[in-house]
Coordinates of C-alpha atoms and ligand atoms in Angstrom, one line a residue:
M1 CA -8.6 51.0 -19.1
K2 CA -6.0 49.7 -16.7
V3 CA -6.1 48.1 -13.2
F4 CA -3.5 49.1 -10.6
K5 CA -3.0 47.4 -7.3
F6 CA -1.0 49.0 -4.4
G7 CA -0.2 46.5 -1.7
G8 CA 0.2 47.0 2.0
A9 CA 3.9 47.8 1.6
S10 CA 3.3 50.6 -1.0
V11 CA 1.0 52.4 1.4
N12 CA 2.6 51.6 4.8
S13 CA 3.6 55.1 5.6
T14 CA 2.4 58.6 4.8
E15 CA 5.6 59.2 2.8
R16 CA 4.7 56.3 0.5
V17 CA 1.1 57.5 0.2
R18 CA 2.5 60.9 -0.8
S19 CA 4.4 59.3 -3.7
L20 CA 1.1 57.9 -5.3
P21 CA 0.2 61.2 -7.1
G22 CA 3.5 61.2 -8.9
I23 CA 2.9 57.7 -10.2
L24 CA -0.6 58.4 -11.2
R25 CA 0.2 61.6 -13.0
V26 CA 2.0 59.6 -15.6
Y27 CA -1.4 58.2 -16.7
P28 CA -3.4 61.5 -17.1
D29 CA -6.1 60.4 -19.6
E30 CA -6.3 56.8 -18.6
K31 CA -9.3 55.2 -17.0
L32 CA -7.9 53.5 -13.9
L33 CA -9.4 51.2 -11.4
I34 CA -7.2 51.2 -8.3
V35 CA -7.2 48.5 -5.7
V36 CA -5.5 49.1 -2.4
S37 CA -4.6 46.9 0.5
A38 CA -4.6 47.7 4.2
M39 CA -1.7 49.9 5.3
G40 CA 1.4 48.0 6.3
K41 CA 0.8 45.4 8.9
T42 CA -2.8 46.5 9.7
T43 CA -4.2 43.1 8.7
N44 CA -2.0 41.3 11.2
A45 CA -3.0 43.9 13.9
L46 CA -6.7 43.3 13.1
E47 CA -6.2 39.6 13.3
A48 CA -5.0 40.0 16.8
V49 CA -8.1 42.1 17.6
A50 CA -10.3 39.2 16.3
Q51 CA -8.4 36.6 18.2
S52 CA -8.6 38.4 21.6
F53 CA -12.3 39.2 21.0
Y54 CA -13.1 35.6 20.2
S55 CA -11.1 34.2 23.2
G56 CA -13.3 36.3 25.5
D57 CA -10.7 39.1 26.2
A58 CA -12.9 42.0 25.3
E59 CA -10.7 44.5 27.0
K60 CA -7.6 43.5 25.2
S61 CA -9.4 43.5 21.9
M62 CA -10.6 47.1 22.6
T63 CA -7.1 48.2 23.5
L64 CA -5.6 46.7 20.4
F65 CA -8.3 48.3 18.3
A66 CA -7.7 51.7 19.9
D67 CA -4.1 51.5 18.6
I68 CA -5.2 50.8 15.1
K69 CA -7.7 53.6 15.3
K70 CA -5.1 56.1 16.5
D71 CA -2.6 55.0 13.9
H72 CA -5.1 55.7 11.1
L73 CA -6.3 58.9 12.6
N74 CA -2.7 60.1 12.8
K75 CA -2.0 59.2 9.2
A76 CA -5.2 60.9 8.1
E77 CA -4.3 64.0 10.0
S78 CA -0.8 64.0 8.6
L79 CA -1.9 63.6 5.0
L80 CA -4.9 65.9 5.3
P81 CA -4.0 68.4 8.0
G82 CA -7.2 69.8 9.5
G83 CA -9.0 66.9 7.9
R84 CA -11.9 66.8 5.5
P85 CA -15.1 66.8 7.6
D86 CA -16.6 63.9 5.6
L87 CA -13.5 61.8 5.9
H88 CA -13.5 62.1 9.7
S89 CA -17.2 61.0 9.9
R90 CA -16.6 58.2 7.4
L91 CA -13.6 56.8 9.4
Q92 CA -15.7 57.2 12.6
D93 CA -18.5 55.1 11.0
I94 CA -16.1 52.4 10.2
F95 CA -14.7 52.4 13.7
T96 CA -18.1 52.4 15.3
E97 CA -19.2 49.3 13.3
I98 CA -16.4 47.3 15.0
E99 CA -16.7 48.9 18.4
W100 CA -20.3 47.8 18.6
L101 CA -19.4 44.3 17.6
L102 CA -16.6 44.1 20.2
L103 CA -19.1 45.0 23.0
D104 CA -21.1 41.8 22.3
K105 CA -20.1 38.2 23.2
P106 CA -19.3 36.0 20.2
T107 CA -22.1 33.6 19.3
R108 CA -20.9 32.6 15.8
G109 CA -17.8 30.9 14.5
F110 CA -14.4 32.6 14.6
D111 CA -14.1 32.9 10.8
Y112 CA -17.2 35.0 10.7
Y113 CA -15.9 37.5 13.3
Y114 CA -12.5 37.5 11.7
D115 CA -13.9 38.8 8.4
Q116 CA -16.2 41.4 10.0
I117 CA -13.1 42.8 11.9
V118 CA -10.3 42.3 9.4
C119 CA -12.1 43.8 6.4
L120 CA -11.7 47.2 8.1
G121 CA -8.0 47.5 7.1
E122 CA -8.8 48.0 3.5
L123 CA -11.8 50.2 4.2
L124 CA -9.7 52.6 6.3
S125 CA -6.7 52.7 3.9
S126 CA -8.9 53.3 0.8
S127 CA -10.9 56.0 2.5
I128 CA -7.8 57.9 3.5
I129 CA -6.0 57.5 0.2
S130 CA -9.0 58.4 -1.8
D131 CA -9.5 61.7 0.0
F132 CA -5.8 62.4 0.0
L133 CA -5.7 62.0 -3.8
N134 CA -8.8 64.1 -4.3
E135 CA -7.1 66.8 -2.2
T136 CA -4.0 66.7 -4.4
G137 CA -6.0 67.0 -7.6
I138 CA -6.1 63.3 -8.6
F139 CA -9.9 63.1 -8.7
N140 CA -11.3 59.7 -8.0
Q141 CA -14.5 58.0 -6.9
W142 CA -14.3 55.8 -3.8
L143 CA -16.1 52.6 -4.1
D144 CA -17.1 50.1 -1.3
V145 CA -16.2 46.8 -3.1
R146 CA -18.6 44.9 -0.8
D147 CA -21.4 46.4 -3.0
V148 CA -19.8 44.7 -6.0
F149 CA -17.9 41.5 -5.1
A150 CA -20.6 39.0 -4.3
T151 CA -19.2 35.9 -2.5
D152 CA -20.5 32.8 -0.7
D153 CA -20.3 32.6 3.1
Q154 CA -17.1 30.6 3.4
F155 CA -15.6 33.2 5.7
R156 CA -11.8 33.8 5.5
S157 CA -11.6 32.1 2.1
A158 CA -14.8 33.2 0.4
N159 CA -15.5 32.2 -3.2
L160 CA -16.5 34.8 -5.7
E161 CA -19.9 34.5 -7.3
W162 CA -18.8 35.5 -10.8
H163 CA -22.2 36.0 -12.4
K164 CA -23.6 38.3 -9.7
T165 CA -20.3 40.2 -9.5
E166 CA -20.3 40.7 -13.2
I167 CA -23.8 42.2 -13.1
N168 CA -22.7 44.5 -10.2
V169 CA -19.7 45.6 -12.2
R170 CA -21.9 46.6 -15.2
E171 CA -24.5 48.3 -13.0
K172 CA -22.4 49.9 -10.2
V173 CA -18.8 50.3 -11.5
E174 CA -19.0 51.1 -15.2
P175 CA -21.4 54.1 -14.7
F176 CA -18.7 55.8 -12.4
F177 CA -16.3 55.8 -15.3
R178 CA -18.7 58.1 -17.2
E179 CA -18.1 60.7 -14.5
T180 CA -14.5 60.1 -13.4
N181 CA -11.2 58.6 -14.7
I182 CA -10.3 57.0 -11.5
I183 CA -12.2 54.6 -9.2
L184 CA -10.5 53.7 -6.0
T185 CA -11.5 50.6 -4.1
Q186 CA -10.4 47.8 -1.7
G187 CA -8.8 44.5 -2.4
F188 CA -9.3 41.3 -0.4
I189 CA -12.9 41.8 0.7
G190 CA -16.4 41.1 -0.5
A191 CA -19.8 40.4 0.9
T192 CA -22.5 37.7 1.1
D193 CA -26.1 38.0 -0.1
S194 CA -27.0 39.1 3.4
N195 CA -24.4 41.9 3.5
E196 CA -22.0 40.1 5.8
S197 CA -18.4 41.1 5.0
T198 CA -16.1 38.3 3.7
T199 CA -12.4 38.0 2.9
L200 CA -10.8 36.2 0.0
G201 CA -7.8 34.8 1.9
R202 CA -4.6 36.5 3.0
E203 CA -2.8 38.5 0.3
G204 CA -6.0 38.3 -1.7
S205 CA -5.8 41.9 -3.1
D206 CA -3.9 40.7 -6.2
Y207 CA -6.8 38.4 -6.9
S208 CA -9.3 41.2 -6.4
A209 CA -7.4 43.3 -8.9
A210 CA -7.4 40.4 -11.4
I211 CA -11.1 39.9 -11.0
F212 CA -11.7 43.6 -11.9
A213 CA -9.3 43.4 -14.8
N214 CA -11.2 40.4 -16.2
L215 CA -14.7 41.9 -15.7
L216 CA -13.7 45.3 -17.1
N217 CA -11.7 43.8 -20.0
A218 CA -8.7 45.8 -18.9
D219 CA -5.7 46.4 -21.3
S220 CA -3.3 45.5 -18.5
I221 CA -3.0 45.2 -14.7
T222 CA -0.1 46.5 -12.7
I223 CA 0.8 45.3 -9.3
W224 CA 3.0 48.0 -7.6
K225 CA 5.5 46.6 -5.2
D226 CA 8.6 47.7 -3.3
V227 CA 10.9 45.5 -5.4
E228 CA 12.1 45.7 -8.9
G229 CA 9.9 42.9 -10.1
I230 CA 9.8 39.1 -9.8
M231 CA 13.1 37.4 -8.9
N232 CA 14.2 33.8 -9.4
A233 CA 14.5 33.3 -5.6
D234 CA 13.8 35.2 -2.4
P235 CA 16.7 37.7 -2.3
K236 CA 16.6 37.7 1.6
V237 CA 17.6 34.0 1.5
F238 CA 19.6 33.9 -1.8
P239 CA 21.8 37.0 -2.2
D240 CA 22.4 36.0 -5.8
A241 CA 18.8 36.2 -6.7
R242 CA 18.2 37.5 -10.2
F243 CA 15.5 39.7 -11.6
I244 CA 13.3 38.1 -14.3
R245 CA 12.1 40.4 -17.1
E246 CA 9.4 38.2 -18.6
L247 CA 7.4 35.2 -17.5
D248 CA 4.4 33.3 -18.9
Y249 CA 1.2 32.8 -17.0
D250 CA 1.8 29.1 -16.5
E251 CA 5.2 29.6 -14.9
V252 CA 3.7 32.1 -12.4
I253 CA 1.0 29.6 -11.5
E254 CA 3.6 27.0 -10.9
M255 CA 5.8 29.3 -8.8
A256 CA 2.8 30.3 -6.7
F257 CA 1.8 26.6 -6.3
Y258 CA 5.2 25.7 -5.0
G259 CA 5.1 28.5 -2.5
A260 CA 6.9 31.5 -4.1
Q261 CA 5.4 34.5 -2.5
V262 CA 5.3 36.5 -5.6
I263 CA 1.6 36.9 -6.4
H264 CA -1.5 35.4 -4.9
P265 CA -2.1 32.0 -6.6
K266 CA -5.6 32.7 -7.8
T267 CA -4.5 35.9 -9.6
I268 CA -3.4 34.5 -12.9
K269 CA -6.5 32.5 -14.1
P270 CA -8.8 35.5 -14.6
L271 CA -6.1 37.2 -16.5
Q272 CA -5.1 34.2 -18.6
N273 CA -8.7 33.7 -19.6
K274 CA -8.8 37.1 -21.2
N275 CA -5.2 37.3 -22.2
I276 CA -4.6 40.4 -20.0
P277 CA -0.9 41.1 -19.4
L278 CA 0.2 41.6 -15.8
L279 CA 3.1 43.9 -14.9
V280 CA 4.9 43.8 -11.6
K281 CA 6.5 47.2 -11.1
C282 CA 8.4 49.0 -8.4
F283 CA 6.6 52.1 -7.0
L284 CA 9.9 53.4 -5.7
E285 CA 11.3 53.6 -9.2
P286 CA 8.3 53.6 -11.5
A287 CA 10.5 54.2 -14.6
L288 CA 12.0 50.7 -14.3
P289 CA 10.4 48.2 -16.7
G290 CA 9.4 45.6 -14.1
T291 CA 8.4 42.0 -14.9
R292 CA 5.9 41.4 -17.6
I293 CA 3.7 38.3 -17.4
H294 CA 1.8 37.2 -20.5
S295 CA 0.6 34.2 -22.5
R296 CA 3.6 33.7 -24.8
H297 CA 5.8 30.8 -23.7
V298 CA 9.1 32.2 -22.2
R299 CA 12.2 30.0 -22.7
H300 CA 15.6 30.0 -21.1
L301 CA 14.5 30.9 -17.6
P302 CA 17.0 30.8 -14.8
P303 CA 16.5 28.1 -12.2
I304 CA 13.6 29.2 -10.0
I305 CA 14.2 28.4 -6.4
V306 CA 11.4 28.3 -3.8
L307 CA 11.9 27.5 -0.2
K308 CA 9.0 26.6 2.0
K309 CA 9.7 26.4 5.7
D310 CA 7.6 24.8 8.5
Q311 CA 6.5 21.7 6.6
T312 CA 5.0 18.6 8.1
L313 CA 5.3 15.1 6.6
I314 CA 2.5 12.7 7.3
H315 CA 3.2 9.0 6.8
L316 CA 0.1 6.9 6.2
R317 CA 0.5 3.1 6.3
S318 CA -2.4 0.9 5.4
R319 CA -3.6 -0.9 8.5
D320 CA -3.8 -4.5 7.3
F321 CA -0.5 -4.3 5.3
S322 CA -2.6 -4.7 2.1
F323 CA -1.7 -2.4 -0.8
V324 CA -2.7 1.2 -0.3
G325 CA -4.1 1.2 -3.9
E326 CA -6.3 3.8 -5.6
E327 CA -8.9 3.6 -2.8
G328 CA -6.4 4.6 -0.1
A329 CA -5.1 7.4 -2.2
A330 CA -8.6 8.6 -3.1
R331 CA -9.6 8.6 0.6
L332 CA -6.5 10.7 1.4
Y333 CA -7.3 13.2 -1.3
S334 CA -10.9 13.6 -0.2
I335 CA -9.7 14.2 3.4
L336 CA -7.2 16.8 2.2
S337 CA -9.8 18.5 0.1
A338 CA -12.4 18.5 3.0
Q339 CA -9.8 20.2 5.2
H340 CA -8.7 22.6 2.5
V341 CA -5.1 21.3 2.8
Q342 CA -2.7 21.4 -0.2
A343 CA -0.4 18.5 -0.7
N344 CA 2.9 20.2 -1.3
L345 CA 4.5 16.9 -2.1
M346 CA 3.0 13.4 -2.3
Q347 CA 4.6 10.0 -2.7
T348 CA 2.7 6.8 -3.2
G349 CA 4.1 3.4 -2.4
A350 CA 2.7 -0.1 -2.1
V351 CA 1.8 0.1 1.6
I352 CA 2.7 3.6 2.5
L353 CA 1.6 7.1 1.4
Q354 CA 3.6 10.2 2.3
V355 CA 2.2 13.7 2.1
C356 CA 3.9 16.9 2.9
V357 CA 1.8 19.8 4.0
D358 CA 2.1 23.3 5.5
H359 CA 2.3 23.1 9.3
D360 CA -1.2 24.0 10.5
P361 CA -1.7 22.2 13.9
E362 CA -5.5 22.5 13.8
K363 CA -5.9 21.1 10.3
I364 CA -3.3 18.4 10.8
E365 CA -5.0 17.2 13.9
K366 CA -8.3 16.9 12.1
L367 CA -6.6 15.2 9.2
V368 CA -4.9 12.7 11.3
L369 CA -8.1 11.9 13.2
E370 CA -10.0 11.2 10.0
A371 CA -7.3 9.4 8.2
G372 CA -6.5 7.4 11.3
V373 CA -9.7 5.3 10.7
I374 CA -8.0 3.5 7.8
F375 CA -4.3 4.2 8.2
D376 CA -1.6 4.0 10.9
I377 CA -0.2 7.4 11.0
S378 CA 3.0 9.1 12.0
V379 CA 3.9 12.8 11.7
E380 CA 7.2 14.5 11.4
K381 CA 7.4 18.3 11.9
G382 CA 10.0 21.0 11.3
L383 CA 10.9 20.2 7.7
T384 CA 11.9 22.5 4.8
L385 CA 10.7 21.9 1.2
L386 CA 13.1 23.1 -1.5
T387 CA 11.6 23.3 -5.0
I388 CA 13.8 24.0 -8.0
R389 CA 12.3 24.5 -11.4
H390 CA 14.4 24.6 -14.6
Y391 CA 17.2 23.0 -12.7
Q392 CA 20.6 21.8 -13.8
P393 CA 21.7 18.8 -11.7
E394 CA 24.7 20.9 -10.4
I395 CA 22.6 23.5 -8.8
V396 CA 20.4 20.9 -7.0
Q397 CA 23.6 19.3 -5.8
T398 CA 25.1 22.5 -4.5
L399 CA 21.9 23.5 -2.7
I400 CA 21.3 20.1 -0.9
N401 CA 24.9 19.4 -0.2
G402 CA 25.3 18.2 3.4
K403 CA 21.6 18.3 4.1
E404 CA 19.6 15.5 5.6
I405 CA 17.2 14.5 2.9
V406 CA 13.8 13.0 3.9
L407 CA 12.2 12.7 0.6
Q408 CA 13.0 13.7 -3.0
Q409 CA 11.0 13.8 -6.2
W410 CA 12.5 14.6 -9.7
S411 CA 10.4 15.3 -12.7
L412 CA 11.3 16.8 -16.1
G413 CA 11.1 20.4 -15.1
T414 CA 11.0 20.4 -11.3
V415 CA 12.9 18.7 -8.4
Q416 CA 11.6 18.8 -4.9
T417 CA 13.6 18.0 -1.8
L418 CA 12.3 17.7 1.6
I419 CA 15.0 18.5 4.2
R420 CA 15.1 17.8 7.9
G421 CA 15.2 20.9 10.1
F422 CA 15.2 24.5 9.3
T423 CA 17.9 25.0 6.8
E424 CA 19.8 28.0 5.8
L425 CA 20.6 27.5 2.2
Q426 CA 23.2 29.4 0.2
P427 CA 23.7 28.8 -3.5
Ligands
LIG501 N1 -4.5 43.1 3.6 C1 -4.6 41.8 3.2 C2 -3.4 41.0 3.8 O1 -2.5 41.6 4.3 C3 -4.8 41.5 1.8 C4 -3.6 41.9 0.9 O2 -2.7 42.6 1.3 O3 -3.6 41.4 -0.2 O4 -3.4 39.8 3.7
LIG502 MG1 -0.2 42.5 1.1

């Protein structure tokens, strides 16, 4: 069996949804588990609903929600003119769940409400797409993934409970495959023991698909995107970006760690553990080979260039001018981990530590407050982090030429340069 994942961009319009049957007909006798994301920018729109609800502006949250509702009803009507009676009532049930919630005043934390509201995007898109495919003769069983993916209650970045989920896959997913070739479900969401909805973190559908691939021992997983495959740089920033035919798992983990927005960082591990190849293919031109990611080490890669904007550098100087030492570094790491902040670049000196992180004002404020107990702290915002893997010194030189460098770190395979300001880089 294979796992397919269609992201938000592949289902952002009715035209794109209409191209799905053509792609799926190429795999007539294959057992497929299909994971879909919310349509287009629905997740962002739902985030705005959650924010206005939580800030006490119930009216605005209702208006924003009404737009999302209308958009989905229009798409459903366009794809299934006249509608299927059960689809209409299913969509209505999903809407009502949230409309009830929006009528109350918030009494719990923001992240809880965020997940209850935002999970709707995937439920709506999967319901519409499932019915559309059934109507076009691609018979499939719709599945509410919240009955399968068991998570803890760390809302907005919930952790999967693998053992419980595995049992659910055996008991609730595999039996469907005796009756149908295609199961269609949602990425990104799960549920706690007490049936509260959770989300796995933005762009988490890739990870959902990988979890299914692992637990169902899939032959392969395909992530369908609107690009040819994985490139060595973001083509919007570097017009000379090149397509990469083949990558190994470790390289993709590194790329995701440094901030390349190729695949959700947690996607690779579940695949690597079972040696399941990952294909990144273009749904606009499905005949193209795409990028293949596997365990065999891939040599001779082009330089891989990752640009991370909106970085903040925190300088931490030990209070009494004694050495920072292991203790200072250990304290800093434990604060970073408590705030779920990733150090994108870290430099340790005798009396000073420097750590570069994504700019998240709320988290940085907490971090500075906690670390301020033992360090004198200063913060510099508005930086850009350029990471180049498999570099030749010349390319590094060309890219950083004329830039104001704040910090630089060279290692055997990777060079990272922190640059002042928001830089437009051209190779
Ligand atoms: N819909 C979610 C998001 O936009 C999950 C995903 O697309 O992977 O973040
Ligand atoms: Mg997406």
